[in-house]
CSV table of C-alpha atoms in Angstrom, one decimal:
chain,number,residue,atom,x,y,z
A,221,UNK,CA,103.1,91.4,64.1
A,222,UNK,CA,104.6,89.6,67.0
A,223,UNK,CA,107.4,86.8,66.8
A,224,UNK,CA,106.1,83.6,68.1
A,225,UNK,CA,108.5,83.7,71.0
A,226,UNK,CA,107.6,87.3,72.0
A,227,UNK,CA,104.1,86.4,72.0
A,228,UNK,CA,104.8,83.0,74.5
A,229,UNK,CA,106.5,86.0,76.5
A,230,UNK,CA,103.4,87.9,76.7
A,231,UNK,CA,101.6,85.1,77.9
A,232,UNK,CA,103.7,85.1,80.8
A,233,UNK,CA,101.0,88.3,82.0
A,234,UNK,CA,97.7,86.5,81.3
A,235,UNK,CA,94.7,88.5,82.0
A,236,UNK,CA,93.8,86.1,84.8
A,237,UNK,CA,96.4,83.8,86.1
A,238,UNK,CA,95.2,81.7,92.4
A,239,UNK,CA,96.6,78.8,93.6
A,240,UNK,CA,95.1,75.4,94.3
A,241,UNK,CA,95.8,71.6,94.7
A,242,UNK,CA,97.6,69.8,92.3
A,243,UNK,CA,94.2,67.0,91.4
A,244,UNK,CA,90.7,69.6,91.0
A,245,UNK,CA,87.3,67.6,91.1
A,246,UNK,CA,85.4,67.6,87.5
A,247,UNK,CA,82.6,69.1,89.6
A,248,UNK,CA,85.2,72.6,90.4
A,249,UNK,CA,86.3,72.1,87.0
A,250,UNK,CA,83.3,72.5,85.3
A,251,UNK,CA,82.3,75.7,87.4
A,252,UNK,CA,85.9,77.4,86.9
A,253,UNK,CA,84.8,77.2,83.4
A,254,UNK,CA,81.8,78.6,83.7
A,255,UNK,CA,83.0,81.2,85.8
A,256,UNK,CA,85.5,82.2,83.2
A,257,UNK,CA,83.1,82.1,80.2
A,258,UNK,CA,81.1,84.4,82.1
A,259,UNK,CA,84.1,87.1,82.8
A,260,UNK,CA,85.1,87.0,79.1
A,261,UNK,CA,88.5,85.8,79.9
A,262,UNK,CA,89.3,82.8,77.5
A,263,UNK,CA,87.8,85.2,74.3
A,264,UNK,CA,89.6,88.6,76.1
A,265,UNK,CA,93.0,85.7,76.4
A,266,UNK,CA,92.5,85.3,72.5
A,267,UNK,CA,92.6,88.4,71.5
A,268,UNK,CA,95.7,89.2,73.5
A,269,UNK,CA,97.4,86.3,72.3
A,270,UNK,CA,96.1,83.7,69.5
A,271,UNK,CA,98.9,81.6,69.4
A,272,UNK,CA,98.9,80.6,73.0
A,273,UNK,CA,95.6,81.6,74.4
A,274,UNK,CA,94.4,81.2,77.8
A,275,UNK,CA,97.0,79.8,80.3
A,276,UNK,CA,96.7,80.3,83.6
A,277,UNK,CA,99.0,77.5,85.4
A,278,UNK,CA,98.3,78.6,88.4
A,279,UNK,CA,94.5,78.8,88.2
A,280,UNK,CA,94.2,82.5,89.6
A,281,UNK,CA,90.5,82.7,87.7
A,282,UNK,CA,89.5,80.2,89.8
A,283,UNK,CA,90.3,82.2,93.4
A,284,UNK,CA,88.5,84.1,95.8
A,285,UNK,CA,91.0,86.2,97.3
A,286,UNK,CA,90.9,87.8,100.7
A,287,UNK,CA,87.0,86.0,101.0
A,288,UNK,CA,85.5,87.8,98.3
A,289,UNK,CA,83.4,86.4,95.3
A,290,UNK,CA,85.1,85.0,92.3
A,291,UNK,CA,84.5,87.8,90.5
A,292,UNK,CA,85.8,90.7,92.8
A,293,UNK,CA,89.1,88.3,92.4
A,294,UNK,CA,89.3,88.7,88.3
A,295,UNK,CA,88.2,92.4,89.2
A,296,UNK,CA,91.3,92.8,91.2
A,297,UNK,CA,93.6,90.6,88.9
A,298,UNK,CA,92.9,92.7,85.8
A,299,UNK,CA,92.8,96.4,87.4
A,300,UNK,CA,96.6,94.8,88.7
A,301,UNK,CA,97.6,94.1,85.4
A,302,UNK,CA,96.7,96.8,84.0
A,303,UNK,CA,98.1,99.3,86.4
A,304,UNK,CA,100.9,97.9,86.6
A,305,UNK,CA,101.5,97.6,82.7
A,306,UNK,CA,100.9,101.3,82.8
A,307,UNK,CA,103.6,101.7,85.5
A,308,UNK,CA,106.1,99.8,83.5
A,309,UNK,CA,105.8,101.4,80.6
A,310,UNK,CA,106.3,105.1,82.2
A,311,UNK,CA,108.9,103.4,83.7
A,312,UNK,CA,110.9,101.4,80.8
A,313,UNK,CA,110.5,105.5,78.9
A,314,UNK,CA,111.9,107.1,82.3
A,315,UNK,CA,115.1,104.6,82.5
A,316,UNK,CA,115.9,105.3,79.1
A,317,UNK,CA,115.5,109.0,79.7
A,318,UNK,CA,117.8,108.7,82.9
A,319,UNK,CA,119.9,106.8,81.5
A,320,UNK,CA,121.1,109.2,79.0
A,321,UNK,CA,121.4,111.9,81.8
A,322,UNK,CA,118.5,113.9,79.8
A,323,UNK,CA,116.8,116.6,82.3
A,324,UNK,CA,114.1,119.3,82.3
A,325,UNK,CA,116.9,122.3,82.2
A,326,UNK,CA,114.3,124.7,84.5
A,327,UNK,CA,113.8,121.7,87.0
A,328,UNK,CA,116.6,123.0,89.9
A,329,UNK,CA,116.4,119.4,91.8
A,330,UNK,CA,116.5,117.5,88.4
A,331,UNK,CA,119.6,119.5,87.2
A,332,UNK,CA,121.4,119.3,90.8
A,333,UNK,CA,121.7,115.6,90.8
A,334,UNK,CA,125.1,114.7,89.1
A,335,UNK,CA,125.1,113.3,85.8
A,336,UNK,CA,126.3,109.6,84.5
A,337,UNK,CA,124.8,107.9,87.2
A,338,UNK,CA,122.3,104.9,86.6
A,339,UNK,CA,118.7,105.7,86.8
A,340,UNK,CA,118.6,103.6,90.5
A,341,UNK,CA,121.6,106.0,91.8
A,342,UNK,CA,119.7,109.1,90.2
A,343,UNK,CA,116.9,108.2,92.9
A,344,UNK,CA,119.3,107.6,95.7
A,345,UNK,CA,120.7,111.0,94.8
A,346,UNK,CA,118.0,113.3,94.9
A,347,UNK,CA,116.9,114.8,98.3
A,348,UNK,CA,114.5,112.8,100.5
A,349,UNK,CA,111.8,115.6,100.5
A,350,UNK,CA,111.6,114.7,96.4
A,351,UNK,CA,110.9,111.4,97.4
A,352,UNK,CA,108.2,112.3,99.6
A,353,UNK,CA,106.8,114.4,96.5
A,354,UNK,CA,106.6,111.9,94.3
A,355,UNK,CA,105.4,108.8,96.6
A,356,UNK,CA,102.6,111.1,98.1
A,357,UNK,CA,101.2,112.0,94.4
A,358,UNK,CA,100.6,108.4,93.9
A,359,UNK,CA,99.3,108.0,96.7
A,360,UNK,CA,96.9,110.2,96.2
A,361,UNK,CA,96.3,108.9,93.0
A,362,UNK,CA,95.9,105.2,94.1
A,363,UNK,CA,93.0,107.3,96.7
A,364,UNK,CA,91.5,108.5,93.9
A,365,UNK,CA,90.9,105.3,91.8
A,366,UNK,CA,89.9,103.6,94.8
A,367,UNK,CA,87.3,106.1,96.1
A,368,UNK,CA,83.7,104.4,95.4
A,369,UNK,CA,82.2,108.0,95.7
A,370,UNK,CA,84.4,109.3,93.2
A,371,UNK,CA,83.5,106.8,91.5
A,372,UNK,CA,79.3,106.9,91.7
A,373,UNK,CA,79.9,110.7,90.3
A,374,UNK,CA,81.5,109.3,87.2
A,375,UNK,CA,78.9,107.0,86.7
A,376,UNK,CA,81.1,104.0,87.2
A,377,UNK,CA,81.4,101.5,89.8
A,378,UNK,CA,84.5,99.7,91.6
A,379,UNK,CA,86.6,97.3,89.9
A,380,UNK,CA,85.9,94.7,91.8
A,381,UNK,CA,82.0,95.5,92.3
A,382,UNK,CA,81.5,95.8,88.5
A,383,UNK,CA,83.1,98.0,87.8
A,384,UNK,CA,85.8,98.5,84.3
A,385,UNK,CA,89.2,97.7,85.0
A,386,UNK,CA,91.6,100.4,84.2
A,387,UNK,CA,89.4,103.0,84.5
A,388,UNK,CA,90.7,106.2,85.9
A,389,UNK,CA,88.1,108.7,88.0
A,390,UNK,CA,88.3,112.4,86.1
A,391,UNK,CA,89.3,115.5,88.0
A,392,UNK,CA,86.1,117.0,88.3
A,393,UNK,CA,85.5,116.7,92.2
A,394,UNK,CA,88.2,118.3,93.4
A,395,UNK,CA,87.8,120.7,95.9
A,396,UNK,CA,90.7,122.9,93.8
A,397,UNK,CA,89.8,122.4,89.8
A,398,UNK,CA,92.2,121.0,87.4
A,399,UNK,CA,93.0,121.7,84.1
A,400,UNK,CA,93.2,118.2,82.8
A,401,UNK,CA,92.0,114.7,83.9
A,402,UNK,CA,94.8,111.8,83.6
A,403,UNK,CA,93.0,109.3,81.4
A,404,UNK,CA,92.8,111.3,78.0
A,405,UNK,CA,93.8,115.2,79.0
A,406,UNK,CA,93.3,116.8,75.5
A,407,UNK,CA,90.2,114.7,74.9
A,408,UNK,CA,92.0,112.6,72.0
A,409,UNK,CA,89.6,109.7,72.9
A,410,UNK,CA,86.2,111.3,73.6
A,411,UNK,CA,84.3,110.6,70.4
A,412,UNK,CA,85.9,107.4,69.7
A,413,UNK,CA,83.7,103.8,69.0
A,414,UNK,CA,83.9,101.5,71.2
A,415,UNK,CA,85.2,99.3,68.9
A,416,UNK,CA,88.2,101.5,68.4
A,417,UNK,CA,88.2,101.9,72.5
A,418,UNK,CA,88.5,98.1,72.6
A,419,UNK,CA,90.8,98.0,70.3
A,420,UNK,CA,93.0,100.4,72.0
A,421,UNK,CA,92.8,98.7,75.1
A,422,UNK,CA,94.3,95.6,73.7
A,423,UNK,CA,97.1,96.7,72.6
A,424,UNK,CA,97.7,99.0,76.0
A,425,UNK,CA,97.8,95.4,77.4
A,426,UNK,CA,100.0,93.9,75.3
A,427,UNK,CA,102.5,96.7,75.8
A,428,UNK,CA,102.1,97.0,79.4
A,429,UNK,CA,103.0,93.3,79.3
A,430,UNK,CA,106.2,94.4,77.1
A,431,UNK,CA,107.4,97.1,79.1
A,432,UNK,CA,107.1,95.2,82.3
A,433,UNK,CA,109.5,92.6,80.5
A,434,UNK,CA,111.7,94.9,79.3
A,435,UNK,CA,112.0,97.2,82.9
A,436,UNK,CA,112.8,94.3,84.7
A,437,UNK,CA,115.7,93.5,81.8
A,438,UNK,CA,117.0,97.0,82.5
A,439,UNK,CA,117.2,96.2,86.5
A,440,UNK,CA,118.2,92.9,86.3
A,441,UNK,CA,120.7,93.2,84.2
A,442,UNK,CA,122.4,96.7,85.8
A,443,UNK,CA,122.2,94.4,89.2
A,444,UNK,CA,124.0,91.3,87.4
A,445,UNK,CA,125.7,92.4,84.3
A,446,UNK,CA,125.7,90.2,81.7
A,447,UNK,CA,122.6,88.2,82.9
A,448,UNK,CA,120.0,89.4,80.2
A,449,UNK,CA,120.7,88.0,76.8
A,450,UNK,CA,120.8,91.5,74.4
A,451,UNK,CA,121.7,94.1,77.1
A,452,UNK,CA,125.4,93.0,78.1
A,453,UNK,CA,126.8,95.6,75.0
A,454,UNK,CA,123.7,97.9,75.7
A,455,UNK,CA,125.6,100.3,78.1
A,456,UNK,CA,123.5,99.4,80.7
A,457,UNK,CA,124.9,101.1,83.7
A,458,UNK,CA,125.6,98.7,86.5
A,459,UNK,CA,124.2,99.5,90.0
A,460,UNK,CA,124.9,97.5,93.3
A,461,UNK,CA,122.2,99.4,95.5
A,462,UNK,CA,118.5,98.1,97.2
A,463,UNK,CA,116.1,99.1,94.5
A,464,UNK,CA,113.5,97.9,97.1
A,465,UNK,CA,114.8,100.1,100.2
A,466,UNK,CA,113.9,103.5,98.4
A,467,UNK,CA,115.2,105.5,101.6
A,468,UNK,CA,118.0,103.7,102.2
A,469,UNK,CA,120.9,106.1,100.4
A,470,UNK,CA,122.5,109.0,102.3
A,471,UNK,CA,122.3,111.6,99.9
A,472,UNK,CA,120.8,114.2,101.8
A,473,UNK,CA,120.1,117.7,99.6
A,474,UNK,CA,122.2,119.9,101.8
A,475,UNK,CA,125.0,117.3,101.8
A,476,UNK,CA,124.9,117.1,98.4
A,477,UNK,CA,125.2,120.6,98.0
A,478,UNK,CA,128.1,120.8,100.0
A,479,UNK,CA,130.1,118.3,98.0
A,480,UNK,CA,129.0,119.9,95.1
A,481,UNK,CA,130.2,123.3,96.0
A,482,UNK,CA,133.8,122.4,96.4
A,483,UNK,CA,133.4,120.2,92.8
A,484,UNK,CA,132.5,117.0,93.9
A,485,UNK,CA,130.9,114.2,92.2
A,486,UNK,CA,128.7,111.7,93.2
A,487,UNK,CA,128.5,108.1,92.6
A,488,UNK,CA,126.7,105.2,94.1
A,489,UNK,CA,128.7,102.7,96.8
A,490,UNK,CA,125.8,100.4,97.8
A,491,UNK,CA,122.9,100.3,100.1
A,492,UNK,CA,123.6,103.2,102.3
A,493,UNK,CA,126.8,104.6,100.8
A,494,UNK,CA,127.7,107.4,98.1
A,495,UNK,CA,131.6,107.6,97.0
A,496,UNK,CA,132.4,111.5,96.9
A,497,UNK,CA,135.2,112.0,94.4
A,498,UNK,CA,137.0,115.4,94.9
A,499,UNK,CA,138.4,116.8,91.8
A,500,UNK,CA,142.2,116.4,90.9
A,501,UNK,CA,144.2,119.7,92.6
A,502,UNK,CA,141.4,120.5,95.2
A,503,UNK,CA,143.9,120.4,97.6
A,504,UNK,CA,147.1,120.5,95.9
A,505,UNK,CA,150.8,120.2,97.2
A,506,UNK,CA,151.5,122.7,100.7
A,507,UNK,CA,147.5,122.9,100.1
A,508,UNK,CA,145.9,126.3,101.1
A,509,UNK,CA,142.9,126.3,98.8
A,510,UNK,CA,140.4,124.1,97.4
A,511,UNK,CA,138.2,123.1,100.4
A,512,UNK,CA,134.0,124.2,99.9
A,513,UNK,CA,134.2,125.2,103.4
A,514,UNK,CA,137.3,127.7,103.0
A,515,UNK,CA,139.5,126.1,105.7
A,516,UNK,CA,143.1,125.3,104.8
A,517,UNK,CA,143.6,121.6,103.1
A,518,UNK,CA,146.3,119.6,105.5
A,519,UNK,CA,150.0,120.7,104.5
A,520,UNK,CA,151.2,118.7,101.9
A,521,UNK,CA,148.5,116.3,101.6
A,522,UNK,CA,147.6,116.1,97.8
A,523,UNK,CA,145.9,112.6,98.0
A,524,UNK,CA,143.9,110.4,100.6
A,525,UNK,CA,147.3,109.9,102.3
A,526,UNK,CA,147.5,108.1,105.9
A,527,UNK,CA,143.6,108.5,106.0
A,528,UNK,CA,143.3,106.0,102.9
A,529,UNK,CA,140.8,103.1,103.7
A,530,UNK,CA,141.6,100.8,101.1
A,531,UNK,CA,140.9,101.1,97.2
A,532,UNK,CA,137.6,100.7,94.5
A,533,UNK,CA,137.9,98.0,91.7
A,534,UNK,CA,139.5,100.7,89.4
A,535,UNK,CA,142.4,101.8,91.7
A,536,UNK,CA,140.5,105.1,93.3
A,537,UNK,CA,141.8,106.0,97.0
A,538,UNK,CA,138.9,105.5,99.5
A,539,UNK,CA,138.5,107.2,102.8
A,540,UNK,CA,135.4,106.5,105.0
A,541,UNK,CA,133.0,108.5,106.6
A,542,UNK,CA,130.2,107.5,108.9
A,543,UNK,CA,126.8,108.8,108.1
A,544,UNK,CA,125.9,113.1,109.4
A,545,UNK,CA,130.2,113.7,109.2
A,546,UNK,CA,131.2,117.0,107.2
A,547,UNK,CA,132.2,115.6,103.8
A,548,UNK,CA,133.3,119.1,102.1
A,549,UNK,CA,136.5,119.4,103.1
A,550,UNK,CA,137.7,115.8,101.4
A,551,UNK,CA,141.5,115.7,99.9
A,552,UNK,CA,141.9,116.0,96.3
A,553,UNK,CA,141.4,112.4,94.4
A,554,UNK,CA,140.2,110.9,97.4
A,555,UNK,CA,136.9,109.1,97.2
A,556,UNK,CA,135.0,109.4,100.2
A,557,UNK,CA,132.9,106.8,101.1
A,558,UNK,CA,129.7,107.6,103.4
A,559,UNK,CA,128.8,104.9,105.3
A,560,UNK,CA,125.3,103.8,107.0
């Protein structure tokens, strides 16, 4: 059972929060209610939640978004929520996961990318075509939900025609055939009641409410350390980068490979930056070894030297790089930031 206060934090998500005036006529009032008797929300709201109920402050149950009925609106509203508790909740697993720099050991991009970075910088680290990858299968999956053909073959209609929120088309019109669907693969779910089903979609609610709390405790506090209550001593790793400008890092795969080669290490700078630090001895003193690229290191030059650019918060040389410039070759101990 729930604490009182984490169940006033789950509230935060009501199934139906749209926005209106500040004084509604008893006439609107009346219908709002009548509209949300008929959608279920104030008994679904219960269920959720008993101590606090139905709140919706901002009177989203009342709206007709984009022109469409009321009811296409609460369509919309609860497919939102509950796609995106399902996102947070893959996602509140896969920070922790990152986070501990755990990796599928036959997965060559996953095991390129260097370890004890946050889970934002292990993005920014891996090459731009994995990006691609990963967007463009959810993209494809967002095409397949929203498909009203797909749909009428399952039986089902759209969300917001009718349709049940949540639901997730099965594989079984694909040009290709697929070995499992993604709602229920090994078929755990097939013969259950509905009452069970019910019940299970509950408490996928109520944890998709959790998680989406608890990802954005995990970003906001590795943004602002310190600023969620519980997390300063977690070991949350901090991370000064754009979690909204997914593109915006310079870690290109081949450039990353180079630094690698010669025994670099990768760490995030900032929006459009990585700092390269070269190991200790790369290029030691009268230097003639160490670079990835096999030229001879500059004579004598042991550490960032006259190119030094300034210095990091914990005392690390810094030399600067604009973005595309061969980064192999850097000094030993020098970090070498790339900048956009």
């Amino acid at each position: 059972d729930l604490s009182p206060f984490a169940n006033k934090m789950l509230s935060l998500f009501s199934a139906a929060p749209a926005f209106q005036g500040a004084i509604v006529p008893a006439q609107a009032q009346r219908a709002s209610s009548v509209r949300m008797a008929d959608a279920g929300l104030e008994d679904l709201a219960k269920k959720l939640n008993p101590v606090v109920g139905f709140w919706d402050p901002l009177s989203l149950s009342n709206g007709e978004f984009w022109g469409d009925s009321n009811a296409a609106t609460i369509g919309f509203l609860r497919e939102a929520e509950i796609k995106h508790g399902r996102i947070a909740m893959f996602g509140f697993v896969g920070y922790i996961v990152h986070a501990n720099d755990i990796r599928w050991p036959w997965d060559k991009v996953a095991m390129s990318v260097p370890t004890g970075l946050s889970p934002q910088a292990t993005w920014d680290a891996i090459p731009e075509a994995a990006k691609w990858q990963i967007i463009l299968t959810i993209a494809f999956f967002e095409f397949w939900r929203e498909n009203s053909y797909i749909l009428a073959q399952d039986g089902e209609t759209h969300y917001m025609r009718g349709g049940k929120p949540g639901y997730f088309p099965t594989f079984d019109n694909l040009p290709h055939p697929a070995p499992f669907n993604l709602y229920d693969p090994f078929g755990f779910s097939k013969n259950a009641s509905p009452e069970k089903k019910a019940k299970g979609l509950l408490v996928e609610i109520n944890n998709g409410r959790l998680a989406m709390i608890g990802l954005f405790g995990f970003l906001a506090e590795a943004q602002v350390p310190g600023s969620v209550p519980g997390l300063a001593t977690a070991g949350i790793r901090p991370y000064d980068g754009d979690i909204m400008a997914p593109f915006a890092a310079t870690s290109t795969s081949s450039r990353s490979k180079r630094v690698r080669a010669g025994g670099g290490r990768l760490r995030h700078a900032g929006p459009g930056r990585l700092r390269i630090l070269m190991p200790s001895g790369a290029c030691g003193a009268g230097g003639r070894s160490g670079r990835a690229d096999g030229r001879p290191c500059p004579a004598g030059r042991s550490s960032c030297g006259a190119e030094v650019g300034g210095r990091s918060a914990d005392g690390e040389n810094i030399m600067t790089r604009d973005r595309g410039a061969d980064i192999s070759g850097a000094p030993a101990a020098c970090a070498v930031r790339v900048s956009s």
